[in-house]
XYZ file of C-alpha atoms in Angstrom:
611
model
C -33.951 -28.049 35.298
C -35.133 -27.919 31.697
C -36.137 -24.948 29.108
C -38.733 -24.976 26.798
C -38.788 -24.000 22.534
C -37.584 -20.736 21.608
C -35.638 -19.939 24.854
C -32.633 -18.301 24.091
C -29.864 -19.779 26.739
C -28.470 -17.219 28.979
C -24.613 -18.226 29.575
C -25.868 -21.995 29.680
C -23.216 -24.296 30.320
C -20.304 -21.730 30.549
C -21.874 -20.446 33.662
C -22.115 -23.869 35.019
C -18.481 -24.539 34.904
C -17.834 -21.472 37.663
C -18.686 -22.189 41.107
C -21.100 -19.038 41.271
C -21.874 -17.043 38.021
C -24.843 -14.285 37.754
C -27.078 -13.847 34.931
C -28.301 -10.526 34.810
C -30.462 -8.478 32.534
C -34.462 -8.386 31.888
C -35.829 -10.955 29.220
C -38.488 -10.008 26.847
C -41.003 -12.644 27.592
C -40.615 -14.681 30.370
C -38.315 -17.070 32.828
C -39.495 -20.804 33.083
C -38.018 -23.117 35.840
C -38.705 -26.913 36.050
C -38.375 -28.128 39.500
C -37.118 -31.652 40.118
C -40.697 -32.812 41.019
C -41.684 -31.702 37.509
C -43.528 -28.122 38.883
C -42.791 -25.326 36.111
C -42.586 -21.829 37.739
C -42.525 -18.884 35.551
C -41.736 -15.520 35.852
C -43.040 -12.480 33.485
C -39.927 -10.681 31.965
C -40.658 -7.339 34.191
C -40.494 -9.294 37.287
C -36.612 -10.685 36.937
C -34.056 -8.541 38.036
C -31.258 -11.391 38.013
C -30.619 -15.076 38.455
C -27.791 -16.559 40.466
C -26.897 -20.194 39.868
C -24.431 -21.916 42.529
C -23.411 -25.231 41.003
C -21.932 -26.937 43.948
C -24.781 -26.360 46.084
C -27.673 -26.736 43.357
C -28.989 -23.680 44.650
C -31.079 -21.342 41.857
C -31.595 -17.740 43.344
C -34.230 -15.777 41.324
C -34.006 -12.185 42.325
C -37.237 -9.992 41.565
C -37.676 -6.451 40.856
C -39.597 -5.966 43.763
C -36.961 -6.917 46.278
C -37.638 -10.187 47.068
C -35.829 -13.507 46.146
C -37.242 -17.139 45.269
C -34.543 -20.218 45.991
C -34.621 -23.651 44.325
C -32.642 -26.566 44.935
C -31.994 -28.871 42.237
C -30.019 -30.583 39.323
C -28.601 -27.682 37.637
C -28.102 -28.303 33.885
C -29.584 -25.436 32.053
C -31.319 -22.133 32.548
C -32.803 -19.977 29.970
C -34.675 -16.748 29.153
C -37.279 -16.636 26.286
C -36.664 -13.730 24.557
C -33.282 -11.780 24.426
C -29.942 -12.511 26.388
C -29.185 -10.714 29.258
C -26.923 -7.533 29.565
C -23.796 -9.620 31.129
C -22.970 -12.874 32.805
C -21.645 -11.548 36.323
C -21.243 -7.991 38.178
C -17.730 -8.553 38.899
C -14.691 -9.427 36.687
C -13.309 -11.872 39.228
C -16.430 -13.716 39.091
C -16.191 -14.731 35.539
C -14.510 -18.282 34.496
C -11.988 -18.811 31.911
C -13.149 -17.238 28.526
C -13.298 -20.500 26.358
C -15.961 -21.600 29.315
C -18.475 -19.358 27.890
C -18.142 -21.181 24.484
C -21.771 -23.356 23.884
C -19.702 -26.191 22.284
C -23.443 -28.232 21.480
C -24.363 -24.960 19.800
C -20.942 -24.019 18.036
C -19.228 -27.469 17.697
C -16.700 -26.164 15.122
C -16.012 -22.934 17.166
C -12.299 -22.533 18.043
C -11.173 -19.579 20.482
C -7.791 -18.462 19.781
C -4.970 -16.112 20.686
C -1.842 -15.162 19.123
C 1.498 -14.633 20.456
C 5.004 -15.690 20.512
C 7.131 -18.596 21.439
C 8.543 -17.207 24.742
C 5.039 -15.622 25.815
C 3.354 -19.180 25.160
C 4.783 -20.616 28.582
C 1.991 -18.102 30.305
C -0.497 -20.493 31.525
C -3.314 -17.667 30.692
C -3.206 -18.985 26.915
C -4.112 -22.675 27.700
C -6.538 -21.633 30.725
C -8.522 -19.327 28.130
C -8.171 -20.542 24.595
C -8.488 -23.531 22.482
C -6.302 -22.170 19.619
C -2.965 -20.615 19.394
C -1.284 -18.332 16.811
C 2.342 -17.640 16.406
C 2.735 -13.950 15.510
C 6.090 -14.257 13.565
C 7.788 -17.472 14.128
C 6.097 -19.298 10.961
C 6.836 -16.439 8.444
C 9.143 -16.775 5.636
C 11.680 -14.253 7.223
C 11.554 -15.684 10.489
C 12.535 -19.223 9.247
C 14.685 -18.345 6.148
C 17.882 -16.227 5.999
C 19.513 -14.096 3.488
C 21.141 -16.660 1.820
C 18.060 -18.900 1.616
C 18.950 -21.255 4.579
C 15.933 -22.381 6.464
C 16.024 -23.076 10.564
C 12.782 -24.116 12.019
C 13.435 -24.297 15.692
C 11.332 -21.942 16.590
C 8.592 -23.446 15.046
C 8.982 -26.820 16.335
C 9.323 -25.145 20.011
C 6.267 -22.915 19.516
C 4.345 -26.589 18.663
C 5.954 -28.061 21.540
C 4.875 -25.591 23.882
C 1.395 -25.487 22.664
C 0.863 -29.053 22.992
C 1.844 -29.231 26.703
C -0.759 -26.449 27.027
C -3.311 -27.984 25.558
C -3.392 -25.553 22.701
C -4.132 -26.583 18.897
C -1.759 -24.438 16.380
C -3.180 -22.440 13.712
C -0.432 -21.553 10.920
C 0.395 -17.781 9.955
C 1.602 -17.725 7.203
C 2.686 -19.280 4.026
C 2.650 -16.486 1.292
C 2.946 -13.292 2.080
C 4.956 -10.129 0.294
C 6.094 -8.636 3.866
C 8.771 -10.115 6.151
C 10.323 -12.204 2.742
C 14.162 -12.067 2.112
C 13.621 -9.883 -0.803
C 17.430 -9.798 -1.626
C 17.475 -13.539 -1.745
C 14.434 -13.859 -3.877
C 15.094 -10.969 -6.261
C 18.757 -12.707 -6.864
C 17.064 -15.790 -7.746
C 15.307 -14.021 -10.769
C 18.291 -11.702 -11.271
C 20.297 -12.800 -14.850
C 24.152 -12.899 -13.903
C 25.058 -11.117 -16.978
C 22.152 -9.047 -18.216
C 22.168 -7.196 -21.687
C 19.930 -4.308 -22.553
C 16.553 -4.979 -24.400
C 14.114 -2.684 -26.418
C 10.247 -3.052 -26.151
C 6.893 -2.700 -24.058
C 7.392 -1.831 -20.589
C 3.622 -2.127 -19.856
C 0.421 -1.931 -21.274
C -2.971 -0.977 -19.706
C -6.239 -1.894 -21.621
C -8.217 -1.637 -18.533
C -10.375 -4.779 -19.993
C -8.908 -6.910 -17.512
C -9.894 -4.788 -14.232
C -6.442 -3.613 -13.667
C -6.104 0.425 -13.723
C -3.648 3.006 -12.935
C -2.875 4.241 -9.248
C -3.815 7.762 -8.453
C -3.875 10.302 -5.551
C -4.786 14.021 -4.774
C -7.398 16.468 -4.829
C -10.345 13.730 -3.558
C -10.373 12.135 -7.174
C -12.162 9.084 -7.832
C -11.033 6.440 -10.478
C -13.218 3.896 -11.823
C -13.036 1.476 -15.017
C -15.903 2.122 -17.489
C -17.436 1.255 -20.856
C -17.412 3.677 -23.533
C -13.530 3.638 -24.966
C -12.460 5.076 -28.818
C -13.063 1.159 -29.395
C -16.099 0.367 -27.481
C -14.227 -1.253 -24.814
C -13.233 -0.229 -21.198
C -11.224 2.538 -20.289
C -10.556 4.791 -17.052
C -12.539 7.343 -15.860
C -10.775 9.940 -13.404
C -12.744 12.384 -11.806
C -11.815 15.647 -10.446
C -14.066 17.290 -8.246
C -12.580 21.105 -8.332
C -10.033 22.914 -10.311
C -6.308 22.644 -8.838
C -2.735 22.828 -9.630
C -1.910 20.395 -12.125
C 0.150 18.454 -10.018
C -2.610 18.168 -7.256
C -4.198 15.253 -8.761
C -1.902 12.440 -10.426
C -2.586 9.183 -11.807
C 0.660 7.067 -12.068
C 1.599 3.721 -13.731
C 4.478 1.998 -11.726
C 6.801 -0.561 -13.400
C 10.148 -2.448 -12.820
C 12.762 -2.998 -13.560
C 13.990 0.594 -13.953
C 14.108 2.242 -17.723
C 17.903 2.638 -19.067
C 19.479 6.323 -18.321
C 20.081 8.402 -21.432
C 17.962 6.358 -23.691
C 14.455 7.434 -25.245
C 11.429 6.155 -24.201
C 7.802 6.281 -26.283
C 4.387 6.670 -24.169
C 1.193 6.515 -26.133
C -2.314 6.280 -25.088
C -5.819 7.504 -26.078
C -7.524 10.280 -24.255
C -10.468 12.726 -23.910
C -11.845 15.122 -21.366
C -15.541 16.534 -20.275
C -13.876 20.075 -21.218
C -10.545 21.043 -23.083
C -7.985 21.058 -20.754
C -4.363 20.358 -20.458
C -2.488 17.823 -18.652
C 1.252 16.810 -18.238
C 3.281 13.656 -17.975
C 6.577 12.399 -16.995
C 9.006 10.014 -15.488
C 9.619 9.498 -11.911
C 11.695 8.085 -9.426
C 9.199 7.185 -6.790
C 10.888 7.521 -3.589
C 10.079 9.822 -1.101
C 13.838 10.027 0.645
C 15.169 11.070 -2.704
C 11.927 13.577 -3.086
C 10.723 11.983 -6.014
C 12.995 13.563 -8.511
C 11.776 13.710 -12.082
C 13.525 11.423 -14.497
C 12.148 12.933 -18.128
C 9.399 15.173 -19.262
C 6.830 14.220 -22.076
C 5.540 18.086 -21.835
C 1.993 19.577 -21.790
C -0.778 17.678 -23.287
C -3.796 19.142 -24.903
C -7.063 17.011 -24.388
C -10.241 17.536 -26.266
C -13.559 16.205 -25.538
C -13.362 13.722 -28.361
C -11.233 10.857 -28.241
C -7.709 11.215 -29.597
C -4.369 9.200 -29.544
C -1.329 10.618 -28.395
C 2.319 9.579 -28.811
C 4.978 11.157 -26.730
C 8.631 10.657 -26.260
C 11.145 11.708 -23.642
C 14.987 10.836 -22.642
C 15.431 9.209 -19.403
C 17.843 11.321 -17.484
C 18.697 9.498 -14.288
C 18.383 6.187 -12.688
C 15.293 4.422 -10.979
C 12.898 5.529 -13.613
C 10.196 3.449 -12.180
C 7.193 5.579 -12.809
C 4.931 7.086 -15.386
C 3.134 10.138 -13.748
C 0.149 12.213 -15.486
C -0.528 15.683 -13.700
C -4.569 16.223 -14.304
C -5.448 18.741 -11.556
C -6.239 21.268 -14.052
C -9.709 20.063 -14.675
C -12.764 20.006 -12.718
C -14.443 17.552 -14.297
C -13.686 13.919 -16.159
C -10.813 12.464 -17.954
C -10.858 9.403 -19.648
C -7.818 7.144 -20.771
C -7.490 4.043 -22.609
C -4.777 1.760 -24.133
C -1.835 3.470 -22.093
C 1.529 1.992 -23.042
C 5.158 2.588 -22.592
C 7.606 1.359 -24.987
C 11.797 1.612 -24.278
C 15.170 0.163 -22.991
C 15.648 -1.713 -19.978
C 17.960 -4.128 -18.528
C 17.167 -7.515 -19.928
C 15.425 -9.721 -17.263
C 14.152 -13.143 -16.916
C 11.123 -13.893 -18.825
C 7.699 -14.344 -17.044
C 7.836 -18.052 -17.568
C 11.183 -18.547 -16.063
C 10.540 -16.348 -12.995
C 7.388 -18.506 -12.630
C 9.469 -21.707 -12.673
C 12.459 -20.225 -10.460
C 9.920 -18.858 -7.697
C 7.798 -22.092 -7.943
C 10.642 -23.855 -6.856
C 11.623 -21.399 -3.957
C 8.230 -21.461 -2.931
C 8.104 -25.394 -2.625
C 11.217 -25.429 -0.728
C 9.599 -23.073 1.742
C 6.378 -24.675 1.998
C 7.668 -28.275 1.949
C 10.088 -27.281 4.814
C 7.659 -25.672 6.894
C 5.321 -28.355 6.620
C 7.957 -30.934 7.288
C 8.814 -29.397 10.536
C 5.456 -28.991 11.717
C 5.138 -32.894 11.172
C 1.396 -32.907 10.447
C 0.408 -30.882 13.559
C -0.871 -27.709 12.374
C -3.952 -28.560 10.069
C -5.059 -25.140 9.294
C -3.310 -22.238 7.803
C -3.376 -18.741 6.263
C -2.070 -19.796 3.060
C -2.313 -16.465 1.337
C -2.344 -13.163 3.500
C -3.231 -9.434 2.549
C -3.133 -10.222 -1.244
C -5.745 -7.491 -2.094
C -4.715 -3.917 -2.431
C -6.838 -1.094 -1.067
C -8.760 0.490 -3.722
C -9.812 0.159 -7.408
C -12.979 -0.796 -9.244
C -16.087 -1.302 -6.788
C -15.654 -5.123 -5.886
C -12.878 -5.416 -8.330
C -9.612 -4.116 -6.401
C -6.702 -5.451 -7.999
C -3.877 -7.523 -5.900
C -1.294 -5.437 -4.204
C 1.737 -4.978 -6.092
C 5.371 -3.915 -5.517
C 7.658 -1.384 -7.232
C 11.386 -1.821 -8.358
C 12.410 0.090 -5.255
C 10.099 -1.748 -2.596
C 11.406 -3.124 0.486
C 9.422 -6.204 0.261
C 8.640 -8.849 -2.196
C 5.532 -9.418 -3.982
C 5.490 -13.093 -5.340
C 2.504 -11.923 -7.378
C 4.608 -9.374 -9.192
C 6.451 -12.296 -11.123
C 4.481 -15.512 -10.743
C 1.203 -13.511 -11.852
C -1.958 -12.857 -9.887
C -3.603 -16.235 -10.505
C -0.483 -18.627 -10.233
C 0.594 -16.852 -7.272
C -2.072 -18.134 -5.115
C -3.187 -21.171 -7.211
C 0.573 -22.352 -6.455
C 0.735 -21.822 -3.108
C -2.674 -23.625 -2.486
C -1.415 -26.703 -4.598
C 2.129 -26.724 -2.494
C 0.133 -26.084 0.944
C -1.896 -29.439 -0.231
C 0.727 -31.281 -1.587
C 2.999 -31.280 1.688
C 0.417 -30.677 4.397
C -1.500 -33.027 6.551
C -4.610 -34.771 5.011
C -7.570 -32.593 4.964
C -5.408 -29.542 5.578
C -7.709 -26.225 5.784
C -6.692 -23.230 3.651
C -7.785 -19.736 4.451
C -7.293 -16.446 2.732
C -6.445 -13.899 5.215
C -6.867 -9.767 4.865
C -7.643 -6.404 6.607
C -10.021 -3.744 6.098
C -12.754 -6.290 5.159
C -15.073 -5.010 7.584
C -14.631 -1.105 5.965
C -17.399 1.197 5.910
C -15.916 3.586 3.968
C -16.329 1.428 0.836
C -19.255 -0.664 1.548
C -16.979 -3.712 2.289
C -15.458 -2.978 -1.024
C -12.289 -5.200 -0.281
C -14.216 -7.911 1.029
C -16.187 -8.363 -2.094
C -13.072 -7.674 -4.088
C -11.691 -10.784 -2.213
C -14.858 -13.073 -2.828
C -14.558 -12.152 -6.590
C -10.561 -12.835 -6.508
C -11.188 -16.475 -4.907
C -13.918 -17.207 -7.601
C -11.043 -16.643 -10.427
C -8.590 -18.405 -8.433
C -11.021 -21.434 -8.180
C -12.050 -21.139 -11.737
C -9.257 -23.787 -12.893
C -11.475 -26.253 -11.220
C -8.368 -27.598 -9.037
C -7.778 -24.842 -6.599
C -10.023 -24.793 -3.442
C -9.864 -22.117 -0.589
C -11.478 -23.463 2.372
C -12.195 -20.061 4.402
C -11.423 -16.470 4.771
C -10.020 -14.921 7.571
C -10.692 -11.356 8.214
C -8.239 -9.465 10.644
C -10.304 -6.868 12.001
C -7.606 -4.665 13.262
C -10.374 -1.744 14.575
C -11.274 0.913 16.966
C -14.208 1.584 18.971
C -15.370 5.604 18.537
C -16.955 7.966 21.150
C -18.674 9.230 17.880
C -22.004 7.568 17.676
C -22.314 8.009 13.645
C -18.978 6.684 13.323
C -19.648 3.574 15.416
C -22.952 2.563 14.206
C -21.272 2.726 10.532
C -18.761 0.650 11.593
C -21.184 -1.767 13.265
C -23.431 -2.074 10.126
C -20.416 -2.652 7.813
C -19.445 -5.558 10.537
C -22.570 -6.983 10.370
C -22.665 -6.804 6.291
C -19.055 -8.545 6.317
C -20.568 -11.536 8.229
C -23.188 -11.661 5.822
C -21.227 -11.463 2.829
C -18.522 -13.972 4.160
C -21.499 -16.658 5.399
C -23.021 -16.252 1.776
C -19.935 -17.837 0.215
C -20.728 -21.225 1.989
C -16.857 -21.066 3.130
C -15.490 -21.006 6.881
C -15.484 -17.902 8.222
C -12.908 -16.778 10.800
C -12.050 -13.536 12.815
C -8.084 -14.022 12.516
C -6.625 -11.162 14.223
C -9.011 -9.205 16.505
C -8.099 -6.294 18.540
C -9.489 -2.950 19.404
C -8.354 0.681 19.789
C -10.381 3.543 21.035
C -10.751 7.046 19.302
C -12.352 10.099 20.522
C -15.342 11.605 18.743
C -12.866 13.754 16.340
C -10.984 10.630 15.219
C -8.097 10.732 17.170
C -6.395 7.512 18.844
C -6.099 7.444 22.563
C -3.791 5.627 24.690
C -4.502 3.218 27.363
C -3.466 5.569 30.026
C -6.083 8.425 28.835
C -8.839 6.108 28.944
C -12.021 6.517 31.430
C -13.909 3.531 33.017
C -17.040 4.839 30.191
C -14.583 4.235 27.494
C -13.536 0.880 28.632
C -17.279 -0.328 28.914
C -17.493 0.915 25.532
C -15.139 -1.132 24.122
C -16.463 -3.898 26.005
C -19.934 -3.314 24.536
C -18.202 -3.244 20.920
C -16.381 -6.422 21.409
C -19.558 -8.422 22.645
C -21.626 -7.063 19.390
C -19.046 -8.426 17.588
C -19.000 -11.688 18.847
C -22.892 -11.535 19.155
C -22.682 -10.864 15.359
C -20.252 -13.516 14.440
C -22.346 -16.214 16.081
C -26.035 -15.130 15.080
C -24.840 -14.688 10.979
C -22.436 -17.376 10.657
C -23.998 -20.746 10.452
C -22.395 -23.208 13.090
C -21.049 -25.652 10.109
C -18.986 -22.272 8.847
C -17.456 -20.948 11.949
C -13.727 -21.749 12.465
C -13.805 -19.132 15.377
C -12.186 -16.130 16.897
C -8.866 -15.299 17.621
C -7.750 -12.267 19.863
C -4.478 -11.014 18.411
C -3.220 -9.267 21.891
C -4.035 -11.091 24.773
C -2.624 -7.781 26.643
C -2.575 -4.360 26.139
C 0.359 -2.883 23.953
C 3.686 -1.620 25.453
C 4.405 2.029 24.770
C 7.068 1.521 22.171
C 7.966 3.295 19.291
C 8.099 0.017 17.057
C 5.527 -2.040 18.876
C 2.068 -3.114 17.510
C -0.375 -0.267 18.224
C 1.801 1.079 20.666
C 0.384 2.304 23.922
C -3.242 1.362 22.937
C -5.716 -0.730 24.800
C -5.684 -3.550 22.291
C -5.834 -6.470 24.730
C -8.380 -8.173 27.150
C -5.727 -8.287 29.997
C -3.449 -5.336 31.137
C -0.220 -5.052 29.593
C 1.161 -7.309 32.247
C -1.632 -10.165 31.389
C -2.081 -9.918 35.473
C -5.735 -8.556 35.383
C -8.741 -8.783 33.150
C -10.183 -5.587 31.351
C -13.650 -4.739 30.773
C -13.080 -5.886 27.293
C -12.683 -9.271 28.809
C -16.189 -8.848 30.066
C -17.582 -7.948 26.760
C -15.725 -10.772 24.952
C -17.517 -13.363 27.822
C -20.689 -11.967 27.618
C -20.932 -12.196 23.494
C -19.572 -15.837 24.054
C -22.280 -16.478 26.633
C -25.163 -14.782 24.896
C -26.257 -16.781 22.479
C -27.659 -20.794 22.388
């Protein structure tokens, strides 16, 4: 058999790897079959109900809408519908072949179908049968390989690679630099002076010209960096949609290390408001378990409609003072801030340059160690994971940062936003295999609530990191821990944002990878549904959403930029208090990985649906 021009292959080579397969769904134009004698048989789209291919006998059966069927015996190589793809590959889940068999290798030569698991579960033959690439959920992370004293053990890494090779799987590395799952006590000890003194000076300074802004929350406030300060530069604009209690809308500056107790600190800033109002400011220990205790009041501050500079002082009345808090809820309107600075006494710390040098050494020890353990067999990595914050100026979100009380370790806090990533990339290329591919991986890049603002911010940060003409990032990974919704408007909005995400990613010219795909289910009100609550119709909705995602990836991302899609959960999540999305239907198989779900059908149909 052969197809003609403009025919969109339905299941193509994927169907032919199975003994039997069914291609269902009407075409929009026509079906053409070229018989072994060269005679071409055509069917109109509205004539065909389904096409059945049996590879071993070479039989092709065209089932017609009128109830009759035509049979052909020939050397089957490919069959295609002109127009749109069919709705599904087979009637029954048991008729589907292995998941990776539906990847059209001719059309998508770079595409890798991936999955994530742990070193023990990797012995399950399901992974080798269905996937090309495997990712360790935890074994390759810093906290899994480095102990609290800085010692390193890569036994699990080597075992993971060994088992992956036995299963015929290539390994993707996750991840080299991240703020979570570190050894914060050890890393902080490296940048802590053994006999620190007390120093007086600037604690922080926000000019807003660099895009960094204050945090904030409450009363549906909105914050953005705008032009129009007292000196014509940029400033922070805070919009309160309604009047509330002063403390119901707050703007904050977090810092570290903590201020020295019983010492005087000075807060200076410029401000104005859209109408005369009163705000207040205070120091805070930002810890929920401690009840967010006050650590000193700067008092009430009267704002006018014109720019004015304010200089305020207070005495630090306790330990762990690491936040300045502005209470701004009194006004239904706008408040502008600029040149916000805090000066005071703190415990002596290493200089920024000293911290950069020390942590560069620690990062080098780590990256060299794990690359050596991998012995050149892991040729692609998430070099930096989850660097971008969740909000800020449109398309220019800052990086995530910690506080003095954070249980994580944010390398960028001490190395700087640019050098953190540049250093990780440089070391990965220095110690990784030749031609290693490096990805920036992050979540909520498909966000519909901010018009993919986090992704656009990540793309802008990549341009900044690469502006030294040395750093190069090969690709972007989008995690996509998503949920299907029974609310049709919500689902439509999520689909639009996913489509836009792939367009934005493709436009960068870099590799595009769906790195941690899993899916839950929500009712029409947005409530999360557990696996034991789902109906068959809801499972089919999830399957359709999977198919949509795969379709969009394959149709929008050019084949030369495709790295592939990694399913983060092969099986559904256990109902565990501490598990990943506990009790949710996040897998393509059931929890025991013994039975396929409708989600498997959707994923396979998406893979098989495009030429």
